[in-house]
């Protein structure tokens, strides 16, 4: 989730927001393995499906992306913007064996914990209060 994206979009306009979304997707694709699936999940949210990755490996991926986003200068014709990114990480089978809906819920809870923790960070579902199976 791109931190404060709505504020940036409202301040600088949708063309700047589009540049940010496009360049963030490029950063994600460059960090991913060939077998990984990257997509926009809605608004300013992206999803990365990392087949065979442990929660530890997924957290390393998310941290690598977070660092690259924070270091990147987003430019369009009128403005230069820096962004930060918060991530929630959840993994099969540690968090939600054979239950994709629960996996997404746990990842979202971890994302919320990252936001509550000050943004620009990665949080793991296994380390949040709601990480026990439902």
Coordinates of N, CA and C in Angstrom, one line a residue:
X1 N 0.8 -1.2 0.0 CA 0.0 0.0 0.0 C 0.9 1.2 0.0
X2 N 0.7 2.1 -1.0 CA 1.4 3.4 -1.0 C 0.9 4.3 0.0
X3 N 1.8 4.7 0.9 CA 1.4 5.6 2.0 C 1.0 7.0 1.5
X4 N -0.1 7.5 2.0 CA -0.6 8.8 1.7 C -0.7 9.1 0.2
X5 N -1.1 8.1 -0.5 CA -1.2 8.2 -2.0 C -2.4 9.1 -2.3
X6 N -3.5 9.0 -1.6 CA -4.7 9.9 -1.9 C -4.3 11.3 -1.7
X7 N -3.5 11.7 -0.7 CA -3.1 13.0 -0.5 C -2.3 13.5 -1.7
X8 N -1.4 12.7 -2.2 CA -0.5 13.1 -3.3 C -1.4 13.2 -4.6
X9 N -2.3 12.3 -4.8 CA -3.2 12.4 -5.9 C -4.0 13.6 -5.9
X10 N -4.6 14.0 -4.7 CA -5.4 15.1 -4.6 C -4.6 16.4 -4.8
X11 N -3.4 16.4 -4.3 CA -2.5 17.6 -4.4 C -2.0 17.9 -5.8
X12 N -1.5 16.8 -6.4 CA -0.8 17.0 -7.7 C -1.6 16.5 -8.9
X13 N -2.7 15.8 -8.7 CA -3.5 15.4 -9.8 C -3.3 13.9 -10.2
X14 N -4.3 13.5 -10.9 CA -4.3 12.1 -11.4 C -3.1 11.7 -12.3
X15 N -2.7 12.6 -13.2 CA -1.5 12.2 -14.0 C -0.3 11.9 -13.1
X16 N 0.0 12.6 -12.1 CA 1.1 12.3 -11.2 C 0.8 11.0 -10.5
X17 N -0.4 10.8 -10.0 CA -0.8 9.5 -9.4 C -0.6 8.3 -10.3
X18 N -0.9 8.5 -11.6 CA -0.7 7.5 -12.6 C 0.8 7.1 -12.7
X19 N 1.6 8.2 -12.8 CA 3.1 7.9 -12.8 C 3.6 7.1 -11.6
X20 N 3.1 7.5 -10.5 CA 3.5 6.8 -9.2 C 3.0 5.3 -9.3
X21 N 1.8 5.1 -9.7 CA 1.3 3.7 -9.8 C 2.1 2.9 -10.8
X22 N 2.4 3.5 -12.0 CA 3.1 2.8 -13.0 C 4.6 2.5 -12.6
X23 N 5.2 3.4 -12.0 CA 6.6 3.2 -11.6 C 6.7 2.3 -10.4
X24 N 5.7 2.3 -9.5 CA 5.7 1.4 -8.4 C 5.5 -0.1 -8.9
X25 N 4.7 -0.2 -9.9 CA 4.5 -1.6 -10.5 C 5.8 -2.0 -11.1
X26 N 6.5 -1.1 -11.8 CA 7.8 -1.5 -12.4 C 8.8 -1.9 -11.3
X27 N 8.9 -1.2 -10.2 CA 9.7 -1.6 -9.1 C 9.4 -3.0 -8.5
X28 N 8.1 -3.2 -8.4 CA 7.7 -4.6 -7.9 C 8.1 -5.6 -8.9
X29 N 7.9 -5.4 -10.2 CA 8.2 -6.4 -11.2 C 9.7 -6.7 -11.2
X30 N 10.5 -5.6 -11.1 CA 12.0 -5.8 -11.1 C 12.5 -6.6 -9.9
X31 N 11.8 -6.4 -8.8 CA 12.2 -7.1 -7.5 C 11.7 -8.6 -7.5
X32 N 10.7 -8.9 -8.3 CA 10.1 -10.2 -8.3 C 10.9 -11.3 -9.1
X33 N 10.7 -12.5 -8.7 CA 11.2 -13.6 -9.5 C 10.3 -13.8 -10.7
X34 N 10.8 -14.6 -11.7 CA 10.0 -14.9 -12.9 C 8.7 -15.6 -12.6
X35 N 8.7 -16.4 -11.6 CA 7.4 -17.2 -11.2 C 6.4 -16.4 -10.4
X36 N 6.9 -15.2 -9.8 CA 6.0 -14.4 -9.0 C 4.9 -13.7 -9.8
X37 N 3.8 -13.5 -9.2 CA 2.7 -12.7 -9.8 C 2.5 -11.4 -9.1
X38 N 2.5 -10.3 -9.8 CA 2.4 -9.0 -9.3 C 1.2 -8.4 -9.9
X39 N 0.3 -7.7 -9.1 CA -0.8 -7.0 -9.6 C -1.3 -5.8 -8.8
X40 N -2.1 -5.0 -9.3 CA -2.7 -3.9 -8.6 C -3.9 -4.5 -8.0
X41 N -4.1 -4.3 -6.7 CA -5.2 -4.9 -5.9 C -6.3 -4.0 -5.8
X42 N -6.1 -2.7 -6.0 CA -7.1 -1.7 -5.9 C -6.6 -0.4 -5.4
X43 N -7.0 0.7 -5.9 CA -6.6 2.0 -5.4 C -5.1 2.1 -5.4
X44 N -4.5 2.2 -4.3 CA -3.0 2.3 -4.2 C -2.4 1.0 -3.6
X45 N -3.2 -0.1 -3.7 CA -2.7 -1.3 -3.1 C -2.2 -2.3 -4.3
X46 N -1.1 -3.0 -4.0 CA -0.6 -4.0 -4.9 C -0.6 -5.3 -4.2
X47 N -0.6 -6.4 -4.9 CA -0.5 -7.7 -4.3 C 0.7 -8.5 -5.0
X48 N 1.4 -9.2 -4.2 CA 2.5 -10.0 -4.8 C 2.2 -11.5 -4.3
X49 N 2.1 -12.4 -5.3 CA 2.0 -13.8 -4.9 C 3.3 -14.4 -5.3
X50 N 3.9 -15.0 -4.2 CA 5.3 -15.5 -4.4 C 5.2 -17.0 -4.1
X51 N 5.0 -17.8 -5.2 CA 4.9 -19.3 -5.0 C 6.1 -19.9 -4.3
X52 N 5.8 -20.7 -3.3 CA 6.9 -21.4 -2.6 C 7.7 -20.6 -1.6
X53 N 7.4 -19.3 -1.5 CA 8.1 -18.5 -0.6 C 7.6 -18.7 0.8
X54 N 8.6 -18.7 1.8 CA 8.2 -18.7 3.2 C 7.8 -17.3 3.6
X55 N 7.3 -17.2 4.8 CA 7.0 -15.8 5.2 C 8.2 -15.0 5.4
X56 N 9.3 -15.6 5.8 CA 10.6 -14.9 5.9 C 11.0 -14.4 4.5
X57 N 11.0 -15.2 3.5 CA 11.4 -14.8 2.1 C 10.4 -13.7 1.6
X58 N 9.1 -13.9 1.9 CA 8.2 -12.9 1.4 C 8.4 -11.5 2.1
X59 N 8.8 -11.6 3.4 CA 9.1 -10.4 4.2 C 10.4 -9.7 3.6
X60 N 11.4 -10.5 3.2 CA 12.6 -9.9 2.6 C 12.2 -9.3 1.3
X61 N 11.4 -9.9 0.5 CA 10.9 -9.3 -0.8 C 10.2 -8.0 -0.5
X62 N 9.3 -8.0 0.5 CA 8.6 -6.7 0.8 C 9.5 -5.6 1.3
X63 N 10.5 -6.0 2.1 CA 11.4 -5.0 2.6 C 12.3 -4.4 1.4
X64 N 12.7 -5.3 0.5 CA 13.5 -4.8 -0.7 C 12.6 -3.8 -1.5
X65 N 11.4 -4.1 -1.7 CA 10.5 -3.2 -2.4 C 10.3 -1.9 -1.7
X66 N 10.1 -2.0 -0.4 CA 9.9 -0.8 0.5 C 11.1 0.1 0.3
X67 N 12.3 -0.5 0.4 CA 13.5 0.3 0.3 C 13.6 1.0 -1.1
X68 N 13.3 0.2 -2.1 CA 13.4 0.8 -3.5 C 12.4 1.9 -3.7
X69 N 11.2 1.7 -3.2 CA 10.2 2.8 -3.3 C 10.6 4.0 -2.6
X70 N 11.1 3.9 -1.4 CA 11.6 5.0 -0.6 C 12.7 5.8 -1.2
X71 N 13.6 5.0 -1.9 CA 14.8 5.7 -2.6 C 14.4 6.3 -3.9
X72 N 13.3 5.9 -4.5 CA 12.9 6.3 -5.9 C 12.4 7.8 -5.9
X73 N 12.7 8.5 -6.9 CA 12.1 9.9 -7.1 C 11.1 9.7 -8.2
X74 N 9.9 9.9 -7.9 CA 8.8 9.8 -8.9 C 8.7 11.2 -9.6
X75 N 8.8 11.2 -11.0 CA 8.8 12.4 -11.7 C 7.7 12.4 -12.8
X76 N 7.0 13.5 -12.9 CA 6.2 13.7 -14.1 C 6.6 15.1 -14.6
X77 N 5.9 15.7 -15.6 CA 6.3 16.9 -16.2 C 6.4 18.1 -15.2
X78 N 5.6 18.0 -14.1 CA 5.5 19.2 -13.3 C 6.1 19.0 -11.9
X79 N 6.3 17.8 -11.4 CA 6.6 17.6 -10.0 C 7.5 16.4 -9.8
X80 N 8.3 16.5 -8.7 CA 9.1 15.3 -8.2 C 8.5 15.0 -6.9
X81 N 8.2 13.7 -6.7 CA 7.6 13.2 -5.4 C 8.4 12.0 -4.9
X82 N 8.5 12.0 -3.6 CA 9.0 10.7 -2.9 C 7.8 10.1 -2.3
X83 N 7.9 8.7 -2.3 CA 6.8 8.0 -1.7 C 7.4 7.0 -0.7
X84 N 6.5 6.5 0.2 CA 6.8 5.3 1.0 C 5.8 4.3 0.9
X85 N 6.1 3.1 1.3 CA 5.2 2.0 1.1 C 5.1 1.1 2.4
X86 N 3.9 0.7 2.8 CA 3.7 -0.2 3.9 C 3.2 -1.5 3.3
X87 N 3.7 -2.6 3.9 CA 3.3 -3.9 3.5 C 2.9 -4.8 4.6
X88 N 1.9 -5.7 4.3 CA 1.5 -6.7 5.2 C 1.8 -8.1 4.5
X89 N 2.5 -9.0 5.2 CA 2.9 -10.2 4.7 C 2.2 -11.4 5.4
X90 N 1.7 -12.3 4.6 CA 1.1 -13.5 5.1 C 1.5 -14.6 4.2
X91 N 1.6 -15.9 4.7 CA 2.1 -17.0 3.9 C 1.3 -18.3 4.1
X92 N 1.1 -19.0 3.0 CA 0.7 -20.4 3.1 C 1.9 -21.2 3.6
X93 N 1.8 -22.3 4.4 CA 0.6 -22.7 5.1 C 0.7 -22.1 6.6
X94 N 1.7 -21.3 6.9 CA 1.9 -20.8 8.2 C 0.7 -20.1 8.8
X95 N 0.0 -19.3 7.9 CA -1.1 -18.4 8.4 C -2.4 -18.9 8.0
X96 N -2.6 -19.4 6.8 CA -3.9 -19.8 6.3 C -3.8 -20.9 5.3
X97 N -3.6 -22.1 5.8 CA -3.5 -23.3 4.9 C -4.7 -23.5 4.1
X98 N -4.6 -23.5 2.8 CA -5.7 -23.8 1.9 C -6.9 -22.8 2.0
X99 N -6.7 -21.6 2.5 CA -7.8 -20.7 2.6 C -7.4 -19.3 2.1
X100 N -7.5 -19.0 0.8 CA -7.0 -17.7 0.3 C -7.7 -16.5 0.9
X101 N -9.0 -16.6 1.2 CA -9.7 -15.5 1.8 C -9.1 -15.1 3.2
X102 N -8.8 -16.1 4.0 CA -8.1 -15.9 5.3 C -6.7 -15.4 5.1
X103 N -6.0 -15.9 4.1 CA -4.7 -15.4 3.8 C -4.7 -13.9 3.5
X104 N -5.6 -13.4 2.7 CA -5.8 -12.0 2.3 C -6.2 -11.2 3.6
X105 N -7.1 -11.8 4.4 CA -7.5 -11.1 5.6 C -6.3 -10.9 6.5
X106 N -5.5 -11.9 6.7 CA -4.3 -11.8 7.6 C -3.3 -10.8 7.0
X107 N -3.1 -10.8 5.7 CA -2.2 -9.9 5.1 C -2.7 -8.4 5.3
X108 N -4.0 -8.2 5.2 CA -4.6 -6.9 5.4 C -4.4 -6.5 6.8
X109 N -4.6 -7.4 7.8 CA -4.4 -7.1 9.2 C -2.9 -6.7 9.4
X110 N -2.0 -7.4 8.8 CA -0.6 -7.0 9.0 C -0.3 -5.7 8.3
X111 N -0.9 -5.4 7.2 CA -0.8 -4.1 6.6 C -1.3 -3.0 7.5
X112 N -2.4 -3.2 8.1 CA -3.0 -2.2 9.1 C -2.0 -2.0 10.2
X113 N -1.4 -3.1 10.7 CA -0.4 -3.0 11.8 C 0.8 -2.1 11.3
X114 N 1.3 -2.3 10.1 CA 2.4 -1.5 9.5 C 2.0 0.0 9.5
X115 N 0.8 0.2 9.1 CA 0.3 1.6 9.0 C 0.2 2.2 10.4
X116 N -0.3 1.5 11.3 CA -0.5 1.9 12.7 C 0.9 2.1 13.4
X117 N 1.9 1.3 12.9 CA 3.2 1.4 13.5 C 4.0 2.6 12.9
X118 N 3.5 3.4 12.1 CA 4.1 4.6 11.6 C 4.4 4.7 10.1
X119 N 3.8 3.7 9.4 CA 4.0 3.6 7.9 C 5.5 3.4 7.5
X120 N 5.7 3.2 6.2 CA 7.0 2.9 5.7 C 7.7 1.7 6.4
X121 N 6.9 0.6 6.5 CA 7.4 -0.6 7.2 C 6.7 -1.8 6.6
X122 N 7.3 -2.9 7.0 CA 6.7 -4.3 6.6 C 6.3 -4.9 7.9
X123 N 5.1 -5.5 8.0 CA 4.6 -6.2 9.1 C 4.2 -7.6 8.7
X124 N 4.5 -8.6 9.5 CA 4.1 -10.0 9.2 C 2.9 -10.4 9.9
X125 N 2.0 -11.2 9.3 CA 0.8 -11.7 9.9 C 1.1 -12.5 11.1
X126 N 2.2 -13.3 11.1 CA 2.5 -14.1 12.2 C 2.9 -13.3 13.5
X127 N 3.2 -12.0 13.3 CA 3.5 -11.2 14.5 C 2.5 -10.2 14.9
X128 N 1.3 -10.3 14.3 CA 0.2 -9.5 14.7 C -0.8 -10.2 15.6
X129 N -1.6 -9.5 16.3 CA -2.5 -10.0 17.3 C -3.5 -11.0 16.8
X130 N -3.9 -10.8 15.6 CA -5.0 -11.7 15.0 C -4.5 -12.8 14.2
X131 N -3.2 -13.2 14.4 CA -2.6 -14.2 13.5 C -3.0 -15.6 13.8
X132 N -3.8 -15.9 14.9 CA -4.3 -17.2 15.2 C -5.3 -17.6 14.1
X133 N -5.3 -18.9 13.7 CA -6.3 -19.3 12.7 C -7.7 -19.1 13.1
X134 N -8.6 -18.7 12.2 CA -10.0 -18.5 12.4 C -10.8 -19.8 12.3

